[in-house]
mmCIF file of C-alpha atoms in Angstrom:
data_model
loop_
_atom_site.group_PDB
_atom_site.id
_atom_site.type_symbol
_atom_site.label_atom_id
_atom_site.label_comp_id
_atom_site.label_asym_id
_atom_site.label_seq_id
_atom_site.Cartn_x
_atom_site.Cartn_y
_atom_site.Cartn_z
ATOM 1 C CA MET A 79 0.000 0.000 0.000
ATOM 2 C CA SER A 80 1.524 3.304 -1.031
ATOM 3 C CA LEU A 81 2.303 6.015 1.475
ATOM 4 C CA VAL A 82 -0.019 8.452 -0.282
ATOM 5 C CA PHE A 83 -2.893 5.968 -0.249
ATOM 6 C CA ARG A 84 -2.337 5.253 3.469
ATOM 7 C CA HIS A 85 -2.330 9.018 4.114
ATOM 8 C CA CYS A 86 -5.654 9.423 2.296
ATOM 9 C CA VAL A 87 -7.165 6.480 4.204
ATOM 10 C CA PHE A 88 -5.920 7.946 7.500
ATOM 11 C CA LEU A 89 -7.405 11.369 6.778
ATOM 12 C CA LEU A 90 -10.709 9.869 5.671
ATOM 13 C CA THR A 91 -10.855 7.657 8.763
ATOM 14 C CA PHE A 92 -10.039 10.630 11.013
ATOM 15 C CA ALA A 93 -12.772 12.703 9.354
ATOM 16 C CA LEU A 94 -15.289 9.919 9.850
ATOM 17 C CA LEU A 95 -14.392 9.473 13.507
ATOM 18 C CA ALA A 96 -14.513 13.218 14.119
ATOM 19 C CA THR A 97 -17.954 13.519 12.532
ATOM 20 C CA PRO A 98 -20.824 12.909 14.960
ATOM 21 C CA ALA A 99 -23.230 10.153 13.919
ATOM 22 C CA VAL A 100 -26.220 12.388 14.611
ATOM 23 C CA ARG A 101 -25.992 16.038 13.618
ATOM 24 C CA SER A 102 -28.332 18.830 14.564
ATOM 25 C CA GLU A 103 -27.487 20.747 11.367
ATOM 26 C CA PRO A 104 -26.447 19.401 7.986
ATOM 27 C CA LEU A 105 -22.816 19.775 7.047
ATOM 28 C CA SER A 106 -21.983 22.582 4.641
ATOM 29 C CA GLU A 107 -20.763 21.731 1.168
ATOM 30 C CA GLU A 108 -17.296 22.934 2.165
ATOM 31 C CA GLN A 109 -17.325 20.504 5.089
ATOM 32 C CA LEU A 110 -18.441 17.685 2.786
ATOM 33 C CA TYR A 111 -15.526 18.517 0.469
ATOM 34 C CA ASP A 112 -13.138 18.494 3.444
ATOM 35 C CA ILE A 113 -14.378 15.062 4.495
ATOM 36 C CA ALA A 114 -14.613 13.406 1.087
ATOM 37 C CA CYS A 115 -12.177 15.124 -1.300
ATOM 38 C CA GLN A 116 -9.656 17.484 0.282
ATOM 39 C CA ALA A 117 -7.074 14.860 1.213
ATOM 40 C CA CYS A 118 -6.420 14.048 -2.457
ATOM 41 C CA HIS A 119 -7.860 16.939 -4.520
ATOM 42 C CA SER A 120 -7.617 20.724 -4.492
ATOM 43 C CA LEU A 121 -10.166 23.259 -5.652
ATOM 44 C CA ALA A 122 -7.535 24.931 -7.816
ATOM 45 C CA SER A 123 -7.727 25.120 -11.583
ATOM 46 C CA ALA A 124 -4.111 24.136 -12.251
ATOM 47 C CA PRO A 125 -2.457 20.825 -11.336
ATOM 48 C CA ASP A 126 -0.666 20.788 -8.003
ATOM 49 C CA HIS A 127 1.137 18.309 -5.798
ATOM 50 C CA ARG A 128 -1.905 16.301 -4.744
ATOM 51 C CA VAL A 129 -2.661 12.707 -5.667
ATOM 52 C CA GLY A 130 -5.719 13.566 -7.753
ATOM 53 C CA PRO A 131 -6.425 16.285 -10.285
ATOM 54 C CA PRO A 132 -7.891 19.659 -9.265
ATOM 55 C CA LEU A 133 -11.665 19.893 -9.040
ATOM 56 C CA ARG A 134 -12.252 23.429 -10.295
ATOM 57 C CA ASN A 135 -14.254 23.846 -13.520
ATOM 58 C CA LEU A 136 -15.642 20.310 -13.502
ATOM 59 C CA LEU A 137 -18.983 21.002 -15.183
ATOM 60 C CA ASN A 138 -18.986 19.472 -18.676
ATOM 61 C CA ARG A 139 -15.258 18.708 -18.452
ATOM 62 C CA LYS A 140 -14.219 15.415 -19.996
ATOM 63 C CA ALA A 141 -13.071 12.941 -17.370
ATOM 64 C CA ALA A 142 -9.338 12.203 -17.345
ATOM 65 C CA SER A 143 -8.532 15.411 -19.218
ATOM 66 C CA VAL A 144 -6.234 17.296 -16.823
ATOM 67 C CA GLU A 145 -2.684 17.124 -18.109
ATOM 68 C CA GLY A 146 -0.057 15.893 -15.711
ATOM 69 C CA TYR A 147 -2.064 13.097 -14.096
ATOM 70 C CA ARG A 148 -1.780 9.392 -14.754
ATOM 71 C CA TYR A 149 -5.324 8.183 -15.194
ATOM 72 C CA SER A 150 -6.409 4.563 -15.324
ATOM 73 C CA GLU A 151 -7.063 3.047 -18.724
ATOM 74 C CA ALA A 152 -10.665 2.571 -17.592
ATOM 75 C CA LEU A 153 -11.205 6.272 -16.924
ATOM 76 C CA LEU A 154 -9.390 7.300 -20.107
ATOM 77 C CA ALA A 155 -11.607 4.970 -22.139
ATOM 78 C CA SER A 156 -14.819 5.998 -20.378
ATOM 79 C CA GLU A 157 -15.509 9.125 -22.405
ATOM 80 C CA TRP A 158 -17.379 10.413 -19.361
ATOM 81 C CA VAL A 159 -18.173 14.096 -19.068
ATOM 82 C CA TRP A 160 -18.742 15.528 -15.595
ATOM 83 C CA THR A 161 -22.406 16.369 -15.096
ATOM 84 C CA LEU A 162 -24.548 16.095 -11.982
ATOM 85 C CA ALA A 163 -25.544 12.542 -12.903
ATOM 86 C CA THR A 164 -22.040 11.297 -13.709
ATOM 87 C CA LEU A 165 -20.328 13.022 -10.779
ATOM 88 C CA THR A 166 -22.954 11.756 -8.326
ATOM 89 C CA ALA A 167 -22.527 8.208 -9.652
ATOM 90 C CA TRP A 168 -18.732 8.553 -9.467
ATOM 91 C CA LEU A 169 -18.738 9.911 -5.909
ATOM 92 C CA SER A 170 -21.279 7.337 -4.760
ATOM 93 C CA ASP A 171 -19.142 4.390 -5.868
ATOM 94 C CA PRO A 172 -16.287 4.892 -8.335
ATOM 95 C CA ASP A 173 -15.722 1.150 -8.740
ATOM 96 C CA THR A 174 -19.315 0.575 -9.806
ATOM 97 C CA ALA A 175 -19.398 3.687 -11.995
ATOM 98 C CA ILE A 176 -16.208 2.817 -13.904
ATOM 99 C CA PRO A 177 -14.752 -0.577 -12.983
ATOM 100 C CA ASN A 178 -10.959 -0.873 -12.770
ATOM 101 C CA ASN A 179 -10.398 2.847 -12.192
ATOM 102 C CA ALA A 180 -7.462 4.003 -10.062
ATOM 103 C CA MET A 181 -9.329 6.118 -7.498
ATOM 104 C CA ASN A 182 -9.201 4.371 -4.119
ATOM 105 C CA TYR A 183 -12.252 5.888 -2.475
ATOM 106 C CA VAL A 184 -15.015 4.705 -0.191
ATOM 107 C CA ASN A 185 -17.816 7.243 0.099
ATOM 108 C CA PRO A 186 -18.410 8.249 3.745
ATOM 109 C CA LEU A 187 -21.396 10.474 2.885
ATOM 110 C CA THR A 188 -25.106 9.846 2.727
ATOM 111 C CA ALA A 189 -26.835 9.856 -0.661
ATOM 112 C CA GLU A 190 -28.200 13.345 0.057
ATOM 113 C CA GLU A 191 -24.765 14.653 1.070
ATOM 114 C CA THR A 192 -23.197 13.095 -2.026
ATOM 115 C CA GLN A 193 -25.764 14.812 -4.266
ATOM 116 C CA ARG A 194 -25.164 18.166 -2.548
ATOM 117 C CA LEU A 195 -21.385 17.791 -2.804
ATOM 118 C CA ALA A 196 -21.597 16.906 -6.514
ATOM 119 C CA ALA A 197 -23.814 19.925 -7.223
ATOM 120 C CA TRP A 198 -21.437 22.196 -5.289
ATOM 121 C CA LEU A 199 -18.331 20.873 -7.068
ATOM 122 C CA LEU A 200 -19.965 21.547 -10.431
ATOM 123 C CA GLN A 201 -20.676 25.210 -9.672
ATOM 124 C CA PRO A 202 -18.300 27.757 -11.193
ATOM 125 C CA GLN A 203 -15.796 28.782 -8.518
#
């Protein structure tokens, strides 16, 4: 298991343990991003040092199109374009959405939180 992957798993586990099981108020979209995405992705528009590509300007962007990242053959061949439907499916379960992809991710969010996060990520920033 790579060091980067273990780091992402640690951060995700920490976020899950730090999140109360019952909340009086829903988490903000920024908090959902922090829990589900921030360990591996930035909200920048240009590539940076993180494991995954930046998430700015996702709406209608072809999947696996950010230069400088090694994408799986499965994602490269998918011809997916990021829309609310595709991003929600991807965030819900990447392995079901596009089998054999390289994103090691287990969704810690509810279906409603996943939908809200996807909609937020697709907004121009």
